[in-house]
XYZ file of C-alpha atoms in Angstrom:
508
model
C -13.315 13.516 -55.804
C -16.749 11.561 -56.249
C -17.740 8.766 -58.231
C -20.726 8.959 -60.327
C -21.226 5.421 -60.295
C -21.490 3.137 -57.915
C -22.085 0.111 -59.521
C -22.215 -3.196 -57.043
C -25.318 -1.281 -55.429
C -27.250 -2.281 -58.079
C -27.040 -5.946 -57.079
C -28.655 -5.698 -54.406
C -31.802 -4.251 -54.539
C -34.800 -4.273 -57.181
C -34.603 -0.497 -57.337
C -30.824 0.099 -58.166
C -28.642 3.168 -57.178
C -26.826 4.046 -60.122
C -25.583 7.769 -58.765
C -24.314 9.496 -56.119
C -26.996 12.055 -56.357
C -29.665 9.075 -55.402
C -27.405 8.434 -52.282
C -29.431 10.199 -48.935
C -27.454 12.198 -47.018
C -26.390 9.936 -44.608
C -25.238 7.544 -47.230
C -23.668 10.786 -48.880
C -21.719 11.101 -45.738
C -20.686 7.656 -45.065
C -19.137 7.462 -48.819
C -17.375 11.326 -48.789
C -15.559 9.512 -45.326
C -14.538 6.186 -46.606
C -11.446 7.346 -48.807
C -9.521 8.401 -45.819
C -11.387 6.478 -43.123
C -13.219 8.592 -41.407
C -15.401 7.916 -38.447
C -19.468 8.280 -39.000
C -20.958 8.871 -36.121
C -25.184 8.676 -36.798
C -25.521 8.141 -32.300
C -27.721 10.044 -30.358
C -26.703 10.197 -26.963
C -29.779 9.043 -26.163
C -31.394 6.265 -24.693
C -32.629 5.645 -28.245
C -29.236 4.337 -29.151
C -29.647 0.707 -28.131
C -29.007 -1.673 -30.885
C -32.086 -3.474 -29.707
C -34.239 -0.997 -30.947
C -32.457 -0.463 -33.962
C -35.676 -1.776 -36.393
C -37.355 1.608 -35.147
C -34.290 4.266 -36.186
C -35.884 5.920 -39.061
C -34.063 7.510 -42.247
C -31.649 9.768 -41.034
C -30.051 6.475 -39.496
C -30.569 3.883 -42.134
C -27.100 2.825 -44.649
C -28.413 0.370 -47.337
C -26.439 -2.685 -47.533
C -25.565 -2.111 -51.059
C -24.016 0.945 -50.342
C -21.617 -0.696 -47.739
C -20.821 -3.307 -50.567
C -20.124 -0.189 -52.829
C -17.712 1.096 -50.629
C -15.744 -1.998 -49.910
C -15.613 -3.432 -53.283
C -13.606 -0.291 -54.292
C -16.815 2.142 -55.151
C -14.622 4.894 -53.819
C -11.214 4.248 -53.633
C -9.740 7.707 -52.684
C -6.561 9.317 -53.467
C -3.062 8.017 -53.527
C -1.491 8.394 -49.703
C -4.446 7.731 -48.484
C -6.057 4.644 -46.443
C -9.967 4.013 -47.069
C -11.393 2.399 -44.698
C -15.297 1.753 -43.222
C -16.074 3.300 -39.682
C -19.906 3.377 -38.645
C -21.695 3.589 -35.736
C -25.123 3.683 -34.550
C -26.683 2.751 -38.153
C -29.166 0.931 -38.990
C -28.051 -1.148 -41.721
C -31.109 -2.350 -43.994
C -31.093 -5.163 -46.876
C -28.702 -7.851 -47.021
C -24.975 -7.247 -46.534
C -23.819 -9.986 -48.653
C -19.863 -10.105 -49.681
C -19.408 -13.985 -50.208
C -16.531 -14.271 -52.672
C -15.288 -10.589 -52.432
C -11.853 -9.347 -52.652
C -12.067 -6.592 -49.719
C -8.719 -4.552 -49.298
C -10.371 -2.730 -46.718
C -10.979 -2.873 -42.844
C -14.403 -2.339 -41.733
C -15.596 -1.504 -38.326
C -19.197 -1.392 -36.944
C -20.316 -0.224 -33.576
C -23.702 -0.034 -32.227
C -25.474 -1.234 -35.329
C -28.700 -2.700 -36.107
C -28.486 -5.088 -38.854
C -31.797 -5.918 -40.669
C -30.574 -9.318 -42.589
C -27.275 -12.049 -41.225
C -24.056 -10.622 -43.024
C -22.135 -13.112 -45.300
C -18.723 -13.464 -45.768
C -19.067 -16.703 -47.590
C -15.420 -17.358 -48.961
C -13.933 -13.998 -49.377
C -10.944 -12.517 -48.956
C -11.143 -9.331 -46.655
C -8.934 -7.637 -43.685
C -10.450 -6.459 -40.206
C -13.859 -6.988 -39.453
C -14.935 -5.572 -36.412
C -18.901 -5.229 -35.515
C -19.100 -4.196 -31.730
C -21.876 -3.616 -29.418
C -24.189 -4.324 -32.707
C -27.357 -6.319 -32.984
C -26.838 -9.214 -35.756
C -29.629 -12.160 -37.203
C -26.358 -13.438 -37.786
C -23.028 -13.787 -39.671
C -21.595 -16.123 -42.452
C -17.511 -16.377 -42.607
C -17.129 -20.082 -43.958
C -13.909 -20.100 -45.527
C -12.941 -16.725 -45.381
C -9.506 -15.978 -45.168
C -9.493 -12.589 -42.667
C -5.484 -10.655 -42.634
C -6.805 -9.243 -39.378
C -8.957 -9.400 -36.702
C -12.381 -10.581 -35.959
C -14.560 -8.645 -33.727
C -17.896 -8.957 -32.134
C -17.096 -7.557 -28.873
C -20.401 -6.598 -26.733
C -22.534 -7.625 -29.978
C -26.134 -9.903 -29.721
C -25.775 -12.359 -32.848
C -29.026 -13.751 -32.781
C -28.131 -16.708 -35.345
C -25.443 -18.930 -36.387
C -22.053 -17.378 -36.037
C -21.057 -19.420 -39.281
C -16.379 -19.818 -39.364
C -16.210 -23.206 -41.087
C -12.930 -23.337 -42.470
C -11.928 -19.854 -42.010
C -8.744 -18.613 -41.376
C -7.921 -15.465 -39.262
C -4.650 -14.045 -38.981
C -5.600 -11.918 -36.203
C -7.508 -12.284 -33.061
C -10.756 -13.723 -32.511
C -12.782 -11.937 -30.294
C -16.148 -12.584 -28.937
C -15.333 -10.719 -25.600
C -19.096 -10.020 -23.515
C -20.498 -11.022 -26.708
C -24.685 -12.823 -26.944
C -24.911 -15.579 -29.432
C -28.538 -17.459 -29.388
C -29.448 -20.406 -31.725
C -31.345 -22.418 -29.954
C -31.833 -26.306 -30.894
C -28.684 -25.289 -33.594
C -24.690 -24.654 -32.940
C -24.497 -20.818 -32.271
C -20.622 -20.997 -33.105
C -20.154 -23.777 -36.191
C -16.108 -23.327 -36.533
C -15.231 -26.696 -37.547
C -11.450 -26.481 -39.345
C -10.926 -22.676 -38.007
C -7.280 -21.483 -38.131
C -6.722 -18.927 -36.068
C -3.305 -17.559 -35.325
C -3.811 -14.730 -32.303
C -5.991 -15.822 -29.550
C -9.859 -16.706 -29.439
C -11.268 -14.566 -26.984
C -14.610 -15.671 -25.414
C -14.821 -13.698 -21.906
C -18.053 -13.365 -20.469
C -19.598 -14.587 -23.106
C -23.355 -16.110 -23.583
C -23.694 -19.346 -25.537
C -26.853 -20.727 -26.299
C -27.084 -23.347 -28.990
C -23.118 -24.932 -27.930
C -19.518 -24.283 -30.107
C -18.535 -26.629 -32.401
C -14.705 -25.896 -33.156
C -13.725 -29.499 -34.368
C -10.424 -29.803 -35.675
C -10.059 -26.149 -34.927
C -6.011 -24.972 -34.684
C -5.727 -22.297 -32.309
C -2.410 -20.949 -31.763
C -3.067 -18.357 -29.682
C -5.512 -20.311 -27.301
C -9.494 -20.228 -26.357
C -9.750 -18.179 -23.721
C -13.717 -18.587 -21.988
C -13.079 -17.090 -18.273
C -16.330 -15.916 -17.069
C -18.136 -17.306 -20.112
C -21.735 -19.417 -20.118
C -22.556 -21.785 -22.713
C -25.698 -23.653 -22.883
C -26.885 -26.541 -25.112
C -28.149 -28.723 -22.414
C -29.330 -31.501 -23.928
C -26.095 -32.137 -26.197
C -23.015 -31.165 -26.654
C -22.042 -27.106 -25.069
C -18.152 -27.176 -26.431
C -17.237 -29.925 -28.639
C -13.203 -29.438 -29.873
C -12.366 -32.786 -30.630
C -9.103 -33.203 -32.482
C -9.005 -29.242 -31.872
C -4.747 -28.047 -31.564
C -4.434 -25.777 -28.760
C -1.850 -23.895 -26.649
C -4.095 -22.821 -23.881
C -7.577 -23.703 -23.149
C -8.561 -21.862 -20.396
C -12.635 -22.596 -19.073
C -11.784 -21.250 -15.671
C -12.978 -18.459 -13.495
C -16.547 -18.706 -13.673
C -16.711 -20.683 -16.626
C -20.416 -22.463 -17.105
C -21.670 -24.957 -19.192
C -24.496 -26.788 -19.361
C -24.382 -29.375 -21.740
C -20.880 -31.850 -22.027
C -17.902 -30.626 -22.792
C -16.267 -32.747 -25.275
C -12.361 -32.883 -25.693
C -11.498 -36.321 -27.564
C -8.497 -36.169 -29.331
C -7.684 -32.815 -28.301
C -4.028 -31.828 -28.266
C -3.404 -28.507 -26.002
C 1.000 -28.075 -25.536
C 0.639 -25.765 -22.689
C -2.533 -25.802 -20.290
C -6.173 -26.804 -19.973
C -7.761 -25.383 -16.742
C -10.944 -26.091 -15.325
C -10.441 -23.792 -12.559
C -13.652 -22.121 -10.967
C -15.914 -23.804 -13.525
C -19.110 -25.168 -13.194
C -20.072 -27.981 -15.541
C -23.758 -29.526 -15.592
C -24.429 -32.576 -18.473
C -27.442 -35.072 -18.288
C -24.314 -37.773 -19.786
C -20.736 -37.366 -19.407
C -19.830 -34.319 -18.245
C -16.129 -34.083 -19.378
C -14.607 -36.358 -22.227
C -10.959 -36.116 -22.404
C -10.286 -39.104 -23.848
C -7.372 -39.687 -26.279
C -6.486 -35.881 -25.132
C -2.800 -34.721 -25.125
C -1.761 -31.856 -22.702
C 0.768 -30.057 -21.170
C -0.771 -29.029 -17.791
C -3.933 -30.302 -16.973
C -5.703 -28.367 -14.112
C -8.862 -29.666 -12.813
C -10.036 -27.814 -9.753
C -13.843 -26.609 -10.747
C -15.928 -24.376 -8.231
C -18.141 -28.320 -7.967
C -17.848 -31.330 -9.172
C -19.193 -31.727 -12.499
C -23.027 -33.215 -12.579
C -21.846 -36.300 -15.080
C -18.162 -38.375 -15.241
C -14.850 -37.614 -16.511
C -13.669 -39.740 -19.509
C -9.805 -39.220 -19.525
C -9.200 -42.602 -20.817
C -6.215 -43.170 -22.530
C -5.530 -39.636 -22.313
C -2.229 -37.926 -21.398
C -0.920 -34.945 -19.333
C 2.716 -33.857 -17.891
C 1.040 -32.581 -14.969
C -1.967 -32.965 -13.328
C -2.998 -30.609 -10.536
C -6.524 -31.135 -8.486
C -7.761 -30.679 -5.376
C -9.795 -33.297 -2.844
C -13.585 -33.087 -3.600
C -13.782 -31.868 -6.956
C -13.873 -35.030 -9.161
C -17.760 -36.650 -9.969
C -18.441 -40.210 -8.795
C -17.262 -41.630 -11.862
C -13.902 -41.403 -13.312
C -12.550 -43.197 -16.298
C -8.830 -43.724 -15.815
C -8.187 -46.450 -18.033
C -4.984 -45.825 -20.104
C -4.467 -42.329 -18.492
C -0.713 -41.192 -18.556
C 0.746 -38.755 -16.456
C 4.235 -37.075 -15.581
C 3.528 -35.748 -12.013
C 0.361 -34.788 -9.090
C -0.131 -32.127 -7.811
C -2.819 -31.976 -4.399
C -3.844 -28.130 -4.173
C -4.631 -27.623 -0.349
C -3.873 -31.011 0.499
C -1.577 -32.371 3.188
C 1.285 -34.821 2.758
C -0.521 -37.381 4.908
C -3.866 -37.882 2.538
C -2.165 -38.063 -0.443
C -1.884 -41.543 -0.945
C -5.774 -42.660 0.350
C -6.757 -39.869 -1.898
C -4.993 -40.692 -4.935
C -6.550 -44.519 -4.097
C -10.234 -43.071 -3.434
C -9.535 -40.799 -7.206
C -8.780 -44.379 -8.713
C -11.782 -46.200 -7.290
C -13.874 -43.944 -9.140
C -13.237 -45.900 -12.343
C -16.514 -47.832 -12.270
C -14.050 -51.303 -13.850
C -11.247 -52.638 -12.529
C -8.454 -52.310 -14.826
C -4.569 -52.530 -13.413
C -2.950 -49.589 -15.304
C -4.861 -47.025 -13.253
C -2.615 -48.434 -10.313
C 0.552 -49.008 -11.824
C 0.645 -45.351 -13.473
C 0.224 -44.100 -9.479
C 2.368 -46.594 -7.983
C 4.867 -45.822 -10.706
C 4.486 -42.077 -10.011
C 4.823 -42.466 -5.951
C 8.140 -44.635 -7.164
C 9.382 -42.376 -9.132
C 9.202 -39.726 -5.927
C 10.675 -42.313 -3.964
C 7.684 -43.032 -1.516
C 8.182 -46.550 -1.358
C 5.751 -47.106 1.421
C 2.776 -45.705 -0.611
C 4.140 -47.271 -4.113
C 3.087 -50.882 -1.890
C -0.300 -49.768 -0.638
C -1.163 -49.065 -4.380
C -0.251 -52.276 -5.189
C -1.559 -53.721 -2.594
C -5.043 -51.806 -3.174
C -5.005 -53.191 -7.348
C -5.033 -56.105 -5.506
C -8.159 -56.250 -3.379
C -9.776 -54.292 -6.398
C -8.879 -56.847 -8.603
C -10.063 -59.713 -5.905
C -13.848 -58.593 -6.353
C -13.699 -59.564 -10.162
C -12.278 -63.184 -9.591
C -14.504 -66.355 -9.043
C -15.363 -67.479 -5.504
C -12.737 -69.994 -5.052
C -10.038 -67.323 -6.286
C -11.407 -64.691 -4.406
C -11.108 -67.072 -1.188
C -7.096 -67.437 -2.260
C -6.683 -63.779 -2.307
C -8.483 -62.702 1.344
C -6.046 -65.690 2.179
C -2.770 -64.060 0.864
C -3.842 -60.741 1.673
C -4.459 -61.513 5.615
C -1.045 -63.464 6.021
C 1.490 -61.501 3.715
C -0.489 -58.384 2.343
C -0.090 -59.954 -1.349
C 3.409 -60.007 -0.881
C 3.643 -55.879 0.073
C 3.259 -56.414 3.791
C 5.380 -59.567 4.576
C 5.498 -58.517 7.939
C 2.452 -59.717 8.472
C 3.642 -63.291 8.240
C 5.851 -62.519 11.406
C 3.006 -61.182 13.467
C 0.795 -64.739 12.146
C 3.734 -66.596 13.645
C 4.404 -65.064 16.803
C 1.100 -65.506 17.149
C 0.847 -69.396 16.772
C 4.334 -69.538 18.927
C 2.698 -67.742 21.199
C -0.329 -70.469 21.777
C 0.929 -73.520 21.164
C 4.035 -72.928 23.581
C 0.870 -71.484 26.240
C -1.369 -74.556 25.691
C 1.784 -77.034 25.263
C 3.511 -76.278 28.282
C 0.306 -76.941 30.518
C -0.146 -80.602 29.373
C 2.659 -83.352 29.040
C 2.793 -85.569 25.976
C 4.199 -89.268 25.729
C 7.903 -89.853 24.066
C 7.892 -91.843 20.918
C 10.846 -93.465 22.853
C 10.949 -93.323 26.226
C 14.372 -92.650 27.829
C 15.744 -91.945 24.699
C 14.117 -88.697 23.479
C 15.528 -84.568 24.023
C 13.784 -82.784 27.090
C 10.363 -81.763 25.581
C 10.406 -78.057 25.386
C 6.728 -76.402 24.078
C 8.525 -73.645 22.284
C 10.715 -75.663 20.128
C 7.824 -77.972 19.553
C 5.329 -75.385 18.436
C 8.310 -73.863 16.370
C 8.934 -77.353 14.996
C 5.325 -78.159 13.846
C 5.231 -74.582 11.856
C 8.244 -75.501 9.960
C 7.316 -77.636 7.192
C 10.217 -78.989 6.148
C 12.763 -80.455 8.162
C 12.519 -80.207 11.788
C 14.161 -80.043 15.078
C 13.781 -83.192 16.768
C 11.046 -82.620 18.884
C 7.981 -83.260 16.546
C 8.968 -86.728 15.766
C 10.170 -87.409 19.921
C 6.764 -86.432 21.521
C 3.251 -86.843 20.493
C -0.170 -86.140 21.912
C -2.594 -89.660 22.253
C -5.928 -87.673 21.748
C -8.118 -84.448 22.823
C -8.051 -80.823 22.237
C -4.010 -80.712 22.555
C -3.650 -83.240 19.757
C -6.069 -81.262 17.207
C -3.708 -77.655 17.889
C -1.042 -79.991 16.959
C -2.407 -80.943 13.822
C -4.120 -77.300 13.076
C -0.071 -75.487 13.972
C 0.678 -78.164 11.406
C -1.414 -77.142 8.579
C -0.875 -73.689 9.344
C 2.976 -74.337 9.063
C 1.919 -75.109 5.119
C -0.504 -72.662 4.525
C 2.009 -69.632 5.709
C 4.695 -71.382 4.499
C 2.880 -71.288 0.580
C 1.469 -67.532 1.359
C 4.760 -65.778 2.159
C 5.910 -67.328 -1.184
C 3.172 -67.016 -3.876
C 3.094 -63.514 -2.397
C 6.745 -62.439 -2.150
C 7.030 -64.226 -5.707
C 3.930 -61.989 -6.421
C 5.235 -58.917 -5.577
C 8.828 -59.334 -6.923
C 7.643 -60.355 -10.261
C 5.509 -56.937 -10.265
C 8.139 -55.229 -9.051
């Protein structure tokens, strides 16, 4: 059966439809399907069917706009058992779809369209909405609530894809999709709940996404995608709640991609990606995440901020980090090296946290508490000992001189077999040069056998003694000064091997 009236046509253009009969026969065919859902076919098979020429397809392809509002605002509802629903492809739609603040009950699905004027959603209430392989000035769903999908698979949305505050209950799919807004965010999705998955594969960007604050249980998925805004901002999803982020496989951006805040439970991969940002490239900071995978096809063109950020797991590889990385309050449950062999680890875990442009001590103690908690001992100490030296070219001149001192003798406490080496050393030369030259007796006849081993040994010792410092003495020349220098180097090693055993066991 068919309605006489169509009434919500008549809002939309300054010539209203009030009948069927004024409907053309494409329009005519488009409303006898909707009641039971019916596909409308209006293609060609020709090359003519290319959205991008859609402005030329002449009447027998043009569906007013208000005649698509008809339909979905109940114009024809159909008979009971029935399922109306809106199926049209290769149309050109003319006028302005507008639906802001409707009640829809019905799906809708476009493919290969040509859309004269940006659709709006604007607050309504609807269920599927699927325009694919269309041509779009663009499309307005701030705070829509959608119980179903959104789809512009294969589409060119040449304007702001507008999802402020909207919820979806479905997927989100932008799958081989072209948005363009140049100098503007092409995606503005600030607040977007979506409960299925966000689907951005192969993808064009140009203008940047702007999902801050966005909850996204079932992930952003942009394998393969390119997203350009390059002087600003290309995917900014601060405070965003993820369970997979996934910019991997081919992944481009030019322009920073900005995670502050973020929290992602399962995994953020940068595998395969190429990033390129006049600033910082990556900004992680404050980000919580489950596995953090960082193995681009280059290094990114700007730093990494993952200050104060944390992971579970980190997995990398050697020569894909930048020049610059911010590690500064960076917390982490394990590392993983991909390609990497046992024996770099450690100097390439050092070399990652020398790329913090300041010297700041948790950076080390996170690693050396992570080679500790492996029980690789050895490398937990040349951590340490490398916070050290790092921290040694912030000091003043005079502490700076301390530190080369305790770091030649004892390592800073972490190699106190250095000490040993320093004292066989001195044994070594002052029992050589000692036993070649005979000294006086404080008292002759009454003094031990002079022995230049125990002597030497007895001038390095700074306390106490074994008899023979204080039996024989030198009366001048080159002899006498190596006395006095074994001497003073008895107190300086002496004082080394315990501010730096102290050092290390206080760390420790």
């Amino acid at each position: 059966m068919r309605r006489t009236d169509i009434g919500p046509v008549a809002t939309h253009y300054p010539s209203p439809v009030h009948s069927y009969e004024e409907l053309t026969s494409v329009e005519r065919e488009l409303w006898d399907a909707f009641p039971t859902g019916r596909p409308v076919d209006l293609r060609t098979d020709g090359a003519d069917d290319d959205p991008a020429n859609g402005d030329g397809w002449g009447s027998e392809r043009t569906i007013r706009a208000g005649v698509v509002a008809a339909l979905l605002l109940g114009g024809n509802p159909g008979q009971p058992g029935t399922v109306p629903a809106l199926r049209l492809a290769g149309a050109r739609i003319s006028g302005t779809l507008d639906l802001g603040g409707a009640e829809i009950g019905h799906g809708m699905w476009f493919e290969e369209c040509w859309f004269e004027q940006a659709v709006g959603f604007y607050g309504a209430a609807t269920r599927t909405i699927a325009i694919k392989g269309s041509t779009i000035p663009g499309v307005d769903l701030t705070m829509a609530r959608v119980e179903g999908r959104v789809e512009f698979r294969k589409s060119v949305l040449r304007g702001r894809l507008s999802l402020l505050n909207a919820r979806v209950a479905g997927e989100l799919v932008l799958t081989d999709a072209v948005l363009s807004s140049p100098g503007d965010w092409a995606v503005f999705a600030g607040g977007l709940a979506v409960e299925g998955g966000f689907f951005c594969r192969r993808t064009t960007v140009d203008g940047g996404m702007r999902l801050l604050g966005a909850h996204l249980s079932g992930g952003l998925h942009m394998e393969g995608a390119r997203v350009r805004s390059p002087d600003g901002v290309a995917l900014l999803a601060d405070h965003a709640v993820v369970t997979t982020l996934a910019l991997a496989q081919g992944f481009t951006a030019h322009g920073t991609i900005s995670l502050r805040g973020a929290q992602i439970s399962d995994q953020l991969t940068f595998d395969g990606a190429v990033v390129h940002a006049p600033g910082t490239a990556v900004d992680c900071s404050r980000m919580q995440v489950g596995v953090f995978v960082f193995t681009p096809a280059d290094p990114p063109s700007g730093p990494v901020d993952l200050q104060d950020a944390q992971a579970v797991a980190v997995h990398d590889r050697e020569g894909v980090w930048p020049d610059t990385v911010r590690l500064q309050g960076f917390t982490y449950g394990s590392l993983h090296e991909k390609d990497a062999p046992r024996a770099n680890s450690v100097a390439y875990r050092m070399a990652w946290v020398e790329r913090d442009p300041g010297y700041a001590a948790q950076p080390y103690e996170q690693l050396a508490g992570w080679y500790r908690q492996i029980g690789h001992d050895d490398d937990v100490r040349r951590v340490l000992l490398a916070k050290q030296r790092r921290r040694r070219r912030t000091l003043g001149l005079p502490a700076r001189l301390w530190g080369h001192l305790l770091d030649v003798t004892v390592g800073y406490g972490y190699r106190p077999w250095l000490a040993g080496l320093w004292l066989a050393a001195l044994i070594l030369l002052g029992t050589t040069v000692f036993s070649t030259h005979s000294p006086r007796a404080t008292e002759p006849g009454q003094v031990p056998p002079f022995n230049p081993f125990v002597y030497t040994l007895d001038l390095l010792i700074p306390i106490g003694g074994l008899g023979q410092r204080t039996s024989w003495y030198w009366s001048g020349g080159a002899t006498a000064w190596l006395a006095y220098a074994l001497i003073a180097a008895g107190w300086i090693l002496t004082t080394a091997v315990l501010a730096g055993v102290t050092r290390a066991l206080n760390r420790n």
